[in-house]
Coordinates of C-alpha atoms in Angstrom, one line a residue:
Chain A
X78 CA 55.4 124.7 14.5
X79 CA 58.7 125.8 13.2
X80 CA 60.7 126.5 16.6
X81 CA 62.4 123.2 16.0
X82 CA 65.9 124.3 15.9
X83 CA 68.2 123.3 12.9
X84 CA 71.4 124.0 11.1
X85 CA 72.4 123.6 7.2
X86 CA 76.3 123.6 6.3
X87 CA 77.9 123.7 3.4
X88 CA 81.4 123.2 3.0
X89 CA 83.9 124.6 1.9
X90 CA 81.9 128.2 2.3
X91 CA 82.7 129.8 -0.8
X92 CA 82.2 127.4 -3.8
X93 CA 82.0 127.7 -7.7
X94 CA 79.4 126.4 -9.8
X95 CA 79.7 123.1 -11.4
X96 CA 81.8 122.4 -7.8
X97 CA 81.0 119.2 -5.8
X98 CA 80.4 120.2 -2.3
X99 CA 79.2 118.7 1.4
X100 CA 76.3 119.4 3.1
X101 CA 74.9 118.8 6.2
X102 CA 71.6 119.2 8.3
X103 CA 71.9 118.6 12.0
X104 CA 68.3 119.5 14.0
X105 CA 67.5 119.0 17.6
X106 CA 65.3 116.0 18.5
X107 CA 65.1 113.6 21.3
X108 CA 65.1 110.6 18.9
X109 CA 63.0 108.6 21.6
X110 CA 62.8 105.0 20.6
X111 CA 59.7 104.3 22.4
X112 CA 61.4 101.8 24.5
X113 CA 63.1 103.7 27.2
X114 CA 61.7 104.0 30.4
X115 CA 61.5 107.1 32.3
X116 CA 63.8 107.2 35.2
X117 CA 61.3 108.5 37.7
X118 CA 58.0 107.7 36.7
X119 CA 58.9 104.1 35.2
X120 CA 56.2 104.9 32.4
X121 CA 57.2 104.1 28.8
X122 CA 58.5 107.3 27.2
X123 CA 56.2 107.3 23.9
X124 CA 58.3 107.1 20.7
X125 CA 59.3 110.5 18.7
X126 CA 61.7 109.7 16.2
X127 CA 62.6 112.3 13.1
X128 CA 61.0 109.3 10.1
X129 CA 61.9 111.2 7.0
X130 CA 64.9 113.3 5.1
X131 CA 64.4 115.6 1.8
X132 CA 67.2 117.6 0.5
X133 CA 65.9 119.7 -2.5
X134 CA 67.8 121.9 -4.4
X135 CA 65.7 124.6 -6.4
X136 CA 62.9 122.5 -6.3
X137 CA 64.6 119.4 -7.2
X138 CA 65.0 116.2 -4.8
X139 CA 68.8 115.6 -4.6
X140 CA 68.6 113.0 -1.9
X141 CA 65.3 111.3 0.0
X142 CA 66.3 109.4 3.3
X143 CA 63.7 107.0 5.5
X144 CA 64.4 107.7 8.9
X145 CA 64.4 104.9 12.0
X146 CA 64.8 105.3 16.0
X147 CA 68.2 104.0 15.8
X148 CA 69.8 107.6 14.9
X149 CA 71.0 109.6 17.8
X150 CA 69.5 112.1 19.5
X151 CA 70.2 115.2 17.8
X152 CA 70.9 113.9 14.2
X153 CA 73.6 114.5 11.8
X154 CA 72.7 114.2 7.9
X155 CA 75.8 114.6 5.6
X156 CA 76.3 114.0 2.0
X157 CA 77.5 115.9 -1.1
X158 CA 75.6 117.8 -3.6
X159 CA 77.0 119.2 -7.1
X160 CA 76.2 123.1 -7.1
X161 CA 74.2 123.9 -10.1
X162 CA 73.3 128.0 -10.4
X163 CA 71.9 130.3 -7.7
X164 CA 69.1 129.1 -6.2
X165 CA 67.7 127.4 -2.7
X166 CA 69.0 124.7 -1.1
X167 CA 65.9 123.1 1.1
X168 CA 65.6 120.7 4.0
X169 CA 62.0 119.0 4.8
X170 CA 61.7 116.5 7.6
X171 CA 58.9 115.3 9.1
X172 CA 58.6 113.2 12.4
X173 CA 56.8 110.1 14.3
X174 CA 54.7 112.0 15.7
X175 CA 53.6 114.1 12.6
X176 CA 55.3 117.2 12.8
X177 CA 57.1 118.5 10.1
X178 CA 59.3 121.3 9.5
X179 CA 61.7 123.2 6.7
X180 CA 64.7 124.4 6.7
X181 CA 66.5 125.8 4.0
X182 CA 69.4 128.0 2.7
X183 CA 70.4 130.2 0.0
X184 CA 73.1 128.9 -2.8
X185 CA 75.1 131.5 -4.2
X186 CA 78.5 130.3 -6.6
X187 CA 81.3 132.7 -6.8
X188 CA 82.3 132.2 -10.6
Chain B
X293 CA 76.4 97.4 55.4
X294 CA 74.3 98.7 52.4
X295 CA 76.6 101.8 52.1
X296 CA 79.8 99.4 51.9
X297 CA 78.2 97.4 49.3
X298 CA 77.2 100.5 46.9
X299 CA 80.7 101.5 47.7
X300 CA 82.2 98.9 46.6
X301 CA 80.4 97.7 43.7
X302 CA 81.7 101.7 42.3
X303 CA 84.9 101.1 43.1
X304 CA 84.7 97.5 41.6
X305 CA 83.6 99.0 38.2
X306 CA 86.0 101.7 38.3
X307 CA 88.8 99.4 39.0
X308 CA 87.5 96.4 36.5
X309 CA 87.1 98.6 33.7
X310 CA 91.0 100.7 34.1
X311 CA 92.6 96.5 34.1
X312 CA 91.0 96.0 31.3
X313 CA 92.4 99.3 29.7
X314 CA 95.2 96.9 27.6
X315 CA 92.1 95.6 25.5
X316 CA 89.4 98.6 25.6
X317 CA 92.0 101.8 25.0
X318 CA 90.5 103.3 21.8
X319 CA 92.7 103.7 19.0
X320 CA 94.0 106.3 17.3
X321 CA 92.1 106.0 14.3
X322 CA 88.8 105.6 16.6
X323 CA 89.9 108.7 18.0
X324 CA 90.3 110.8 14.6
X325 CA 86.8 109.6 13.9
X326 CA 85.5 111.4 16.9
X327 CA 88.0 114.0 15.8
X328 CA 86.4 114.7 12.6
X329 CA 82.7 114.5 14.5
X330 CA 83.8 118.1 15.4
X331 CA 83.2 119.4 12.1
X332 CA 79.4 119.1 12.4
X333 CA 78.9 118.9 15.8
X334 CA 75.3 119.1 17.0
X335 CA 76.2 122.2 19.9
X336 CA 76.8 124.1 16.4
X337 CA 72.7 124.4 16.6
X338 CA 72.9 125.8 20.6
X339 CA 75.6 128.2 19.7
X340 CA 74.0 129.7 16.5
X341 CA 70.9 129.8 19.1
X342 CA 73.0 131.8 21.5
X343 CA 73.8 134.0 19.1
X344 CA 70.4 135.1 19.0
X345 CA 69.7 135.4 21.7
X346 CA 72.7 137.4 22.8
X347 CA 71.2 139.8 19.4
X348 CA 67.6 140.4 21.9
X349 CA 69.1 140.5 25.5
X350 CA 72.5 142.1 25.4
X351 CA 72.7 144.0 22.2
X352 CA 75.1 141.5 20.5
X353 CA 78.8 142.2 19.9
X354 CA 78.2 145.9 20.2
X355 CA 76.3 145.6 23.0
X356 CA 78.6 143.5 25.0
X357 CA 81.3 145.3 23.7
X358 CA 79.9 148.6 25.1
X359 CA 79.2 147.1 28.6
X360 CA 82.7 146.0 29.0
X361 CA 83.6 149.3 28.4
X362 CA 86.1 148.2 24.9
X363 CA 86.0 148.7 21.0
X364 CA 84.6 145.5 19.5
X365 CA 87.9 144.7 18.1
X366 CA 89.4 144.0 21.5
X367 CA 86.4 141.9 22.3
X368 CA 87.9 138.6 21.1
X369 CA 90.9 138.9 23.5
X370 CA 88.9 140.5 26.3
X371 CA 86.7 137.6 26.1
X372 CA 89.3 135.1 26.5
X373 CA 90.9 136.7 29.9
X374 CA 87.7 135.4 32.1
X375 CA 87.3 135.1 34.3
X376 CA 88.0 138.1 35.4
X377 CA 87.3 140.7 38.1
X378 CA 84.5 143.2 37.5
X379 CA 85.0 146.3 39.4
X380 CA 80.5 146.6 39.2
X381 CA 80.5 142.9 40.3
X382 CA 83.2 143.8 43.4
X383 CA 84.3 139.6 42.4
X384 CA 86.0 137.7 40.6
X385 CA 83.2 136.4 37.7
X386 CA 82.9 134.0 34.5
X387 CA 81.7 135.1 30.6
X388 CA 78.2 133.8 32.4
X389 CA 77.8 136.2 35.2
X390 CA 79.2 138.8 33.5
X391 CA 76.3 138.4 30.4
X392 CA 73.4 138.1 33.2
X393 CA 74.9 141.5 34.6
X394 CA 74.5 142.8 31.2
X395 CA 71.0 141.4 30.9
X396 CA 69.8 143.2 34.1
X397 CA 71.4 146.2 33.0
X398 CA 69.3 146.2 29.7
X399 CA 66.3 145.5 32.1
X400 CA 65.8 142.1 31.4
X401 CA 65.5 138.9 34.0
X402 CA 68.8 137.8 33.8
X403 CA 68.9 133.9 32.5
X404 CA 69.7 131.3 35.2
X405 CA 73.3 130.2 35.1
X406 CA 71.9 126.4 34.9
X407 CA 69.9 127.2 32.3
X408 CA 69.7 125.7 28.6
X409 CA 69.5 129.2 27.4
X410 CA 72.7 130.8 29.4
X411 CA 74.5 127.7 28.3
X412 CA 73.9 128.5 24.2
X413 CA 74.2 132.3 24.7
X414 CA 77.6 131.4 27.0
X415 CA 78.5 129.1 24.5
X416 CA 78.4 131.8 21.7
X417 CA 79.9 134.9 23.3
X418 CA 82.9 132.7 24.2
X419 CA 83.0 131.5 20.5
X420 CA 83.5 134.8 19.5
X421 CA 87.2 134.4 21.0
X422 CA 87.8 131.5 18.7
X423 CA 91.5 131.1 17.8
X424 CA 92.6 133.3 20.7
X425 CA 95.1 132.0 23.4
X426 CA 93.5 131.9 26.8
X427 CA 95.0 134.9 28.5
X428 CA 93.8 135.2 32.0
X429 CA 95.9 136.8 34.4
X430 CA 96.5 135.5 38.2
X431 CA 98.2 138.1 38.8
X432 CA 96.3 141.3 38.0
X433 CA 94.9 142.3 40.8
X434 CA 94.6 140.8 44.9
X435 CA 90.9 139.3 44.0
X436 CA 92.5 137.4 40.7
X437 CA 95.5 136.0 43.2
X438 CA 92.8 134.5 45.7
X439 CA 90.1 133.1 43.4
X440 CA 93.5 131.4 42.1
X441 CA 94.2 130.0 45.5
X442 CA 90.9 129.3 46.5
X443 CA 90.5 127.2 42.7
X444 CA 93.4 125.3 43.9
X445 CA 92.7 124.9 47.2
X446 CA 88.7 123.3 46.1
X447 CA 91.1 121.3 43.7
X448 CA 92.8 119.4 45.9
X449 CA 90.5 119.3 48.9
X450 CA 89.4 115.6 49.8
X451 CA 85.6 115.9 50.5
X452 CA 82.6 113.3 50.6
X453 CA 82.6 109.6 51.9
X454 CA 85.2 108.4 49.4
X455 CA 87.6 111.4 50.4
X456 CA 88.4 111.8 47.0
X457 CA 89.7 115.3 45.6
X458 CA 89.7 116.5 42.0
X459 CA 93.3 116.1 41.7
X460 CA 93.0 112.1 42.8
X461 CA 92.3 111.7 39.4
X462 CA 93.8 114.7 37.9
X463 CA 97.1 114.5 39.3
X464 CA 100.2 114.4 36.7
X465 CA 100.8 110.8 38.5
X466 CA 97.4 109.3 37.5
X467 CA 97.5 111.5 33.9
X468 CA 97.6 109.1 31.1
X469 CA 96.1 105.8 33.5
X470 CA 92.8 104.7 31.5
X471 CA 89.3 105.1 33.7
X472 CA 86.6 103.1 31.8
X473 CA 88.3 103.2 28.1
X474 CA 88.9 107.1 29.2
X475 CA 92.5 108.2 29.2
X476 CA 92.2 110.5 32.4
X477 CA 92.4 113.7 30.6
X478 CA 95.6 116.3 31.5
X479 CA 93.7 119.7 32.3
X480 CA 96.8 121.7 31.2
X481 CA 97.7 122.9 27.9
X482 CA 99.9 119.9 27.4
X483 CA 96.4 117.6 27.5
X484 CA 93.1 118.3 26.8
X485 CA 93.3 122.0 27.7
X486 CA 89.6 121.8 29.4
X487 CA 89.1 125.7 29.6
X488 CA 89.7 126.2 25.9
X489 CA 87.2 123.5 24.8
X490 CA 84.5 124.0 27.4
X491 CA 81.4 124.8 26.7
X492 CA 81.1 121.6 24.6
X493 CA 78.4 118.9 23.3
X494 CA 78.2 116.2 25.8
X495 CA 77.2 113.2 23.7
X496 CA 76.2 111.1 26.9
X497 CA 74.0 114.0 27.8
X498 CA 73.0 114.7 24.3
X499 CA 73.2 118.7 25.2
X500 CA 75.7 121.3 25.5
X501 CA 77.2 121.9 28.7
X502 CA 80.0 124.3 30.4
X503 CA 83.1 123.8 32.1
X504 CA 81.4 124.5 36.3
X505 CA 78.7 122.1 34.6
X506 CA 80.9 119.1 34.4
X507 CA 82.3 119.6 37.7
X508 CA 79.3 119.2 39.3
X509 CA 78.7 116.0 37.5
X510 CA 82.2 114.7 38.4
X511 CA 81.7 116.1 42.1
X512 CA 78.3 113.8 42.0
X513 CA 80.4 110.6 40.8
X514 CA 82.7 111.4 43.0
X515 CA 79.9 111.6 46.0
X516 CA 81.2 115.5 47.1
X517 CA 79.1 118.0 47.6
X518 CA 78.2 119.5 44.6
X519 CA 78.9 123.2 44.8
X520 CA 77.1 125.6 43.2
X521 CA 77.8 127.4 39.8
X522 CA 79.1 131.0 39.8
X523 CA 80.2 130.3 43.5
X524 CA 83.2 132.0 44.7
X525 CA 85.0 128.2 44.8
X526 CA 83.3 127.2 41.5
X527 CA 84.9 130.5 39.9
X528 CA 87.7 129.6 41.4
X529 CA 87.9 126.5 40.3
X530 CA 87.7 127.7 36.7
X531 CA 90.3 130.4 37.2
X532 CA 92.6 127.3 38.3
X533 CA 91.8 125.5 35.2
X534 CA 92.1 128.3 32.9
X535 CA 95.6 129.4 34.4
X536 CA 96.5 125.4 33.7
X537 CA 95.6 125.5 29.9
X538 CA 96.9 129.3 29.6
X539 CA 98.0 129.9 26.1
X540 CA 95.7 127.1 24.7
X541 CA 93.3 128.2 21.6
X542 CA 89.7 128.6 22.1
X543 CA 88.1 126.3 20.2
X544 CA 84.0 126.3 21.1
X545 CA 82.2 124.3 21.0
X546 CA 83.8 121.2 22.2
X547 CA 82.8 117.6 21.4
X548 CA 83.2 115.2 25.0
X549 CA 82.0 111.4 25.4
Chain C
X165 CA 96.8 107.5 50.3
X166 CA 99.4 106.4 48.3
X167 CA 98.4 105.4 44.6
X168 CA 99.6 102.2 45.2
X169 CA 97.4 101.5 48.0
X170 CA 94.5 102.9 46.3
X171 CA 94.8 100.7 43.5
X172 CA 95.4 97.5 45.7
X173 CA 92.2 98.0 47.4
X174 CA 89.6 98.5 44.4
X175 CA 91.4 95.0 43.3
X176 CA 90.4 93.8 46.5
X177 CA 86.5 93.9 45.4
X178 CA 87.4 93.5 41.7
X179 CA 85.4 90.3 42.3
X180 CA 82.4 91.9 43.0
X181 CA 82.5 93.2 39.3
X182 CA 81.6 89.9 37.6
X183 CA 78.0 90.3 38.9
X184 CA 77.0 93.3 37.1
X185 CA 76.7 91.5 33.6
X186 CA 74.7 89.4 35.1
X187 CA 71.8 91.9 36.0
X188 CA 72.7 93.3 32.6
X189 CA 70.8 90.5 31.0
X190 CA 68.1 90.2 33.3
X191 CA 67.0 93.7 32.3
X192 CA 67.4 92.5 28.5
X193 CA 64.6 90.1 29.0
X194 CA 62.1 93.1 30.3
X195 CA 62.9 95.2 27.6
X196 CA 59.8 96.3 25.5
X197 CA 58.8 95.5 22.1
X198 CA 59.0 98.6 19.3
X199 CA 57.0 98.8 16.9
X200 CA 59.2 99.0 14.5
X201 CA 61.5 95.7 15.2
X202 CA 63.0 94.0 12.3
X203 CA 65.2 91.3 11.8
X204 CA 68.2 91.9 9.8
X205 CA 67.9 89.1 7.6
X206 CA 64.2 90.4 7.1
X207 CA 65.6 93.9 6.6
X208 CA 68.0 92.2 3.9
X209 CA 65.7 90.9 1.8
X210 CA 63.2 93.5 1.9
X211 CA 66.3 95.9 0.7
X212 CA 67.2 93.5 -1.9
X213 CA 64.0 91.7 -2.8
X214 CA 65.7 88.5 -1.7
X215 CA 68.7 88.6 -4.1
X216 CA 71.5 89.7 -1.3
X217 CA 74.4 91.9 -1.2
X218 CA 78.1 90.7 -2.4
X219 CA 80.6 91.9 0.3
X220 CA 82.9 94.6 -2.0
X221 CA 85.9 96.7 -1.3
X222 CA 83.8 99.6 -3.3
X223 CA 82.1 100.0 -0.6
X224 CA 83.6 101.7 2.2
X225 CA 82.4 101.9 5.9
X226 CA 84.1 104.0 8.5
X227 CA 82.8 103.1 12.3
X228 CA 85.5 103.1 15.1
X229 CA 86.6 99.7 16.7
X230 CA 85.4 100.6 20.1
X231 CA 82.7 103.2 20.1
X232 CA 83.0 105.8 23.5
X233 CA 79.4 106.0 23.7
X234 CA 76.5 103.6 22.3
X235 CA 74.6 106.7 22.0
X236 CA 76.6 108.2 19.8
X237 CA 78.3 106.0 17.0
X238 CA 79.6 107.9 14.1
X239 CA 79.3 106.1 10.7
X240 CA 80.3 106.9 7.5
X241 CA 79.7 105.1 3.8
X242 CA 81.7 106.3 0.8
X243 CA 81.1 104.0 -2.3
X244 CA 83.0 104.1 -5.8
X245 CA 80.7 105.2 -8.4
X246 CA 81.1 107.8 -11.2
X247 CA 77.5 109.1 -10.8
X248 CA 76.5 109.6 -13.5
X249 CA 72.9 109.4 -15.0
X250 CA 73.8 105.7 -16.4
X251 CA 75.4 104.7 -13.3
X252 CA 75.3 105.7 -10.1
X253 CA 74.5 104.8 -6.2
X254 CA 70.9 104.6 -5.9
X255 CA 70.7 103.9 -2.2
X256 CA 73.0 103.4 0.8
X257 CA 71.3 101.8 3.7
X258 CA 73.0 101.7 7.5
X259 CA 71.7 98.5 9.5
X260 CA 72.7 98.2 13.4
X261 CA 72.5 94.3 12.9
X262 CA 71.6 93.4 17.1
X263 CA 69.7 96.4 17.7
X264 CA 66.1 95.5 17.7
X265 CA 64.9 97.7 14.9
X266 CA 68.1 96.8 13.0
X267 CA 67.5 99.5 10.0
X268 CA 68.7 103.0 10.6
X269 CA 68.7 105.1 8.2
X270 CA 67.9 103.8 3.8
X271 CA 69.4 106.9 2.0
X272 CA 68.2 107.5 -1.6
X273 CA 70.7 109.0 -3.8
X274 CA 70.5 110.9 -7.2
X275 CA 73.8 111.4 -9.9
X276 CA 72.8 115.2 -8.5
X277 CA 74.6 114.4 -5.4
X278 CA 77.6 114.1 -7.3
X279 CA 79.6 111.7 -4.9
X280 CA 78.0 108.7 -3.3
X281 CA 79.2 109.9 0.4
X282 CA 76.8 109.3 3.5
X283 CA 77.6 110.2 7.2
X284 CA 75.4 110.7 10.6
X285 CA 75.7 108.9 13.6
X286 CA 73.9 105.9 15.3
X287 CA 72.6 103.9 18.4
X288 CA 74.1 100.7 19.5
X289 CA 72.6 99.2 22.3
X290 CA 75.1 96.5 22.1
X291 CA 78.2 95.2 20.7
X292 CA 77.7 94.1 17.5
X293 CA 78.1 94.4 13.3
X294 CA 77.3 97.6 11.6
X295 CA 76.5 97.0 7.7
X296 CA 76.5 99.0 4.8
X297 CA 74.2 98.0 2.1
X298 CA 74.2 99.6 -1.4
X299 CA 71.9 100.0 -4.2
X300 CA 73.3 100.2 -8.1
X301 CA 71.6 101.9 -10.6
X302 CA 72.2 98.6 -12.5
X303 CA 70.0 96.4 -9.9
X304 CA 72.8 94.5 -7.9
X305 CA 73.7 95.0 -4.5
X306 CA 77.0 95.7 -2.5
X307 CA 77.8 95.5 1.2
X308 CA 80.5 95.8 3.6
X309 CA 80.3 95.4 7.4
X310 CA 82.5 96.0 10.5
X311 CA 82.6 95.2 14.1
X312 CA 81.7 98.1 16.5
X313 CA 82.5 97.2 20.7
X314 CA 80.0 98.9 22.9
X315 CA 81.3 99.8 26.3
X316 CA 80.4 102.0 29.0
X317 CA 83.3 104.6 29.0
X318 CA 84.6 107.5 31.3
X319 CA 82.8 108.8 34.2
X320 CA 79.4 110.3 34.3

């Protein structure tokens, strides 16, 4: 499954190498903390929560992140990244529930 | 009796919550932070989705381009004079009806206006006006002048059991007054301008949603009839809120509570 | 109506108000269990392996005073660091201190990030502390913390 829909930033949009930049990864999911209820039914809705982050960066892990229910629905993940050559800039992430999905984006320094 | 009650206990939270406004008004700097929320705002995913799928139903910018019957250049501004009247729809229409129009045309079953995926490929086709004033025009033609009047009329109308009307708590009088740690927003281009920063990520509603969207959700609070989208008063309604934040930059998506 | 008026008789039922907290908490006892739920001081030590974090003014943590929407709490860490391979941020963790899983999000960092910097947005299900704990490539531990108020804002 890789319908999940998702979104890599980087910012500014034109960078140089050696240049310290932020990057983002923002992805639908309902973030269910397993301990709502459904409005209609009343049942539990069962938990499905994104659990884990990793940003690699032509095949390097820049940044790892352990994911809880707490975030909101739709996450945001931002940080910085120093740009180091051409290359791939990948996002793995993997949920509750088992499913897990990439995401990544090509890196290309003007100068 | 039970009808007073539930009455009253909504207008007891509504009034509870705009005394205690002195102590729960955000602050500035809370407000910069949400602000700054817009730079990576989750909608960013439903518009890029839009895009897409405007790409497979309508052709893309070409395509749309082409059906409005202009150079892709003039698309931008085009875009940001809806709604407008469509001499194939015989009405006064939104950027929505206009794009299901399009998708019948290329022989496809034209998306639902409620739906998720109008609402991204909505969302995206306005976007593509970014930066440009709103520039509708009341004035244009006879059907422009009365989906004006009839906007303004379904504005100010008192309807349900609370005979409330949209401008009860839109009016410049009550503009300003805090609802529930809410300043009541001013439509016009002097406040929030609504129309330029509709479609927007509803963080309540974790989801994107459009400008006839909302008012169905404040017509529900507000226990009125919730009128249909793409209605000839729901149109209208928008045509009165666009004229009111005229000249305002798009800026889509939006970020809302 | 006059404004006025309309004002004068919601205070008339204002009273009526007070009750709602009230069945607030009665739902709080009902709430389920996660499986996840963690103290924060049990979150603490497992972070630190019982040594604590020393509050520091390195540590920056940007939440608003008064969030609009529990659902959707923006928080941001920025720590001082040069990192570098010798020293550097080796984790930033976000804890919701009442919430019943009080970790959020533990953030492992690299001197490849360049800048210790971490942003994303949380749940609060209540008024409460948010806390930044951080990781140093030398072993300690830094924190900082800030108050966040949870209301119900706006309409619908």
């Amino acid at each position: 499954m890789s319908s999940r829909k998702s979104l890599i930033k980087i910012k500014p949009n034109s960078y140089k190498d050696g240049e310290i930049v932020k990057v983002s990864f923002m992805v639908m999911h309902p973030m269910e903390t397993g301990m709502r209820k459904d409005k209609t039914t009343k049942e539990i809705i069962p938990a499905k929560y994104v659990n884990s982050v990793k940003f690699e960066y032509n095949g390097k892990v820049i940044t790892t992140m352990n994911v809880w229910e707490s975030l909101s629905t739709n996450p945001v993940f931002t940080t910085y990244m120093k740009i180091n050559g051409e290359g791939k800039f990948s996002v793995t992430y993997s949920d509750s529930t088992g499913e897990v999905h990439e995401k990544s984006m090509k890196i290309k320094p003007k100068g | 009796m039970k009808n007073t009650i539930k009455i009253a206990l909504s207008l007891a939270l509504v009034c509870s919550l705009s005394y205690a406004s002195e102590q729960f008004a955000m602050s500035d700097a809370d407000r910069e932070m949400y602000a700054e929320m817009l730079e990576d705002n989750p909608a960013d995913i439903m518009v890029a989705n839009g895009g897409e799928l405007l790409e497979e139903f309508c052709g893309g910018e070409a395509g749309l381009a082409a059906f409005f019957k202009i150079s892709e250049d003039e698309l931008p501004a085009y875009i940001a004079g809806f709604p407008r009247y469509l001499e194939e729809f015989k009405q006064v229409v939104g950027l929505d009806q206009a794009l299901q129009g399009l998708m019948h045309k290329n022989g496809h079953k034209p998306f639902a206006l409620k739906s998720s995926d109008m609402f991204d490929m909505g969302s995206y086709a306005k976007s593509l006006a970014n930066g440009v004033k709103l520039q509708i025009d009341i004035d244009a033609n006879k059907h422009m002048k009365e989906a004006y009047a009839l906007g303004k009329l379904t504005f100010e109308q008192k309807r349900g059991s609370r005979g409330l009307s949209c401008l009860s708590c839109h009016s410049p009088q009550v503009i300003g007054g805090i609802l529930r740690t809410q300043p009541l927003p001013d439509i016009g281009s002097n406040g929030n301008a609504s129309a330029a920063t509709w479609p927007a990520y509803r963080m309540t509603k974790s989801s994107l949603r459009t400008l006839q969207r909302r008012f169905q959700g404040c017509m529900n609070n507000a226990l009125l009839a919730v009128i249909p989208l793409g209605s000839p008063e729901m149109v209208g309604l928008e045509v009165y809120f666009t004229q009111e934040a005229k000249g305002s930059e798009i800026a889509i998506p939006g970020l809302k509570r | 109506m006059q404004r006025r008026d309309f004002f004068k008789q919601l205070g008339a039922v204002a009273t009526i108000a007070a009750i709602s907290p009230a069945i607030s908490f009665a739902d709080e006892a009902k709430k389920p269990k996660g499986p996840n739920d963690l103290s924060f001081k049990a979150a603490l030590d497992a972070i630190t392996g019982g040594k604590g974090a020393v509050e520091s003014s390195k540590v920056s943590l940007k939440v608003p005073e008064i969030a609009e929407n529990g659902a959707v709490v923006p928080v941001t860490v920025e720590v001082e660091s040069p990192m570098t391979d010798s020293d550097y941020v080796k984790a930033i963790h976000i804890l919701a201190t009442k919430n019943a899983n009080t970790r959020c999000i533990d953030v492992h960092l690299t001197p490849a990030n360049g800048k210790a910097m971490f942003a994303t947005r949380i749940k609060l299900g209540d008024t409460q502390d948010v806390t930044a704990i951080v990781a140093l490539s030398d072993g300690t531990f830094l924190s900082a913390s800030q108050n966040v108020k949870v209301t119900i804002g706006g309409c619908g």
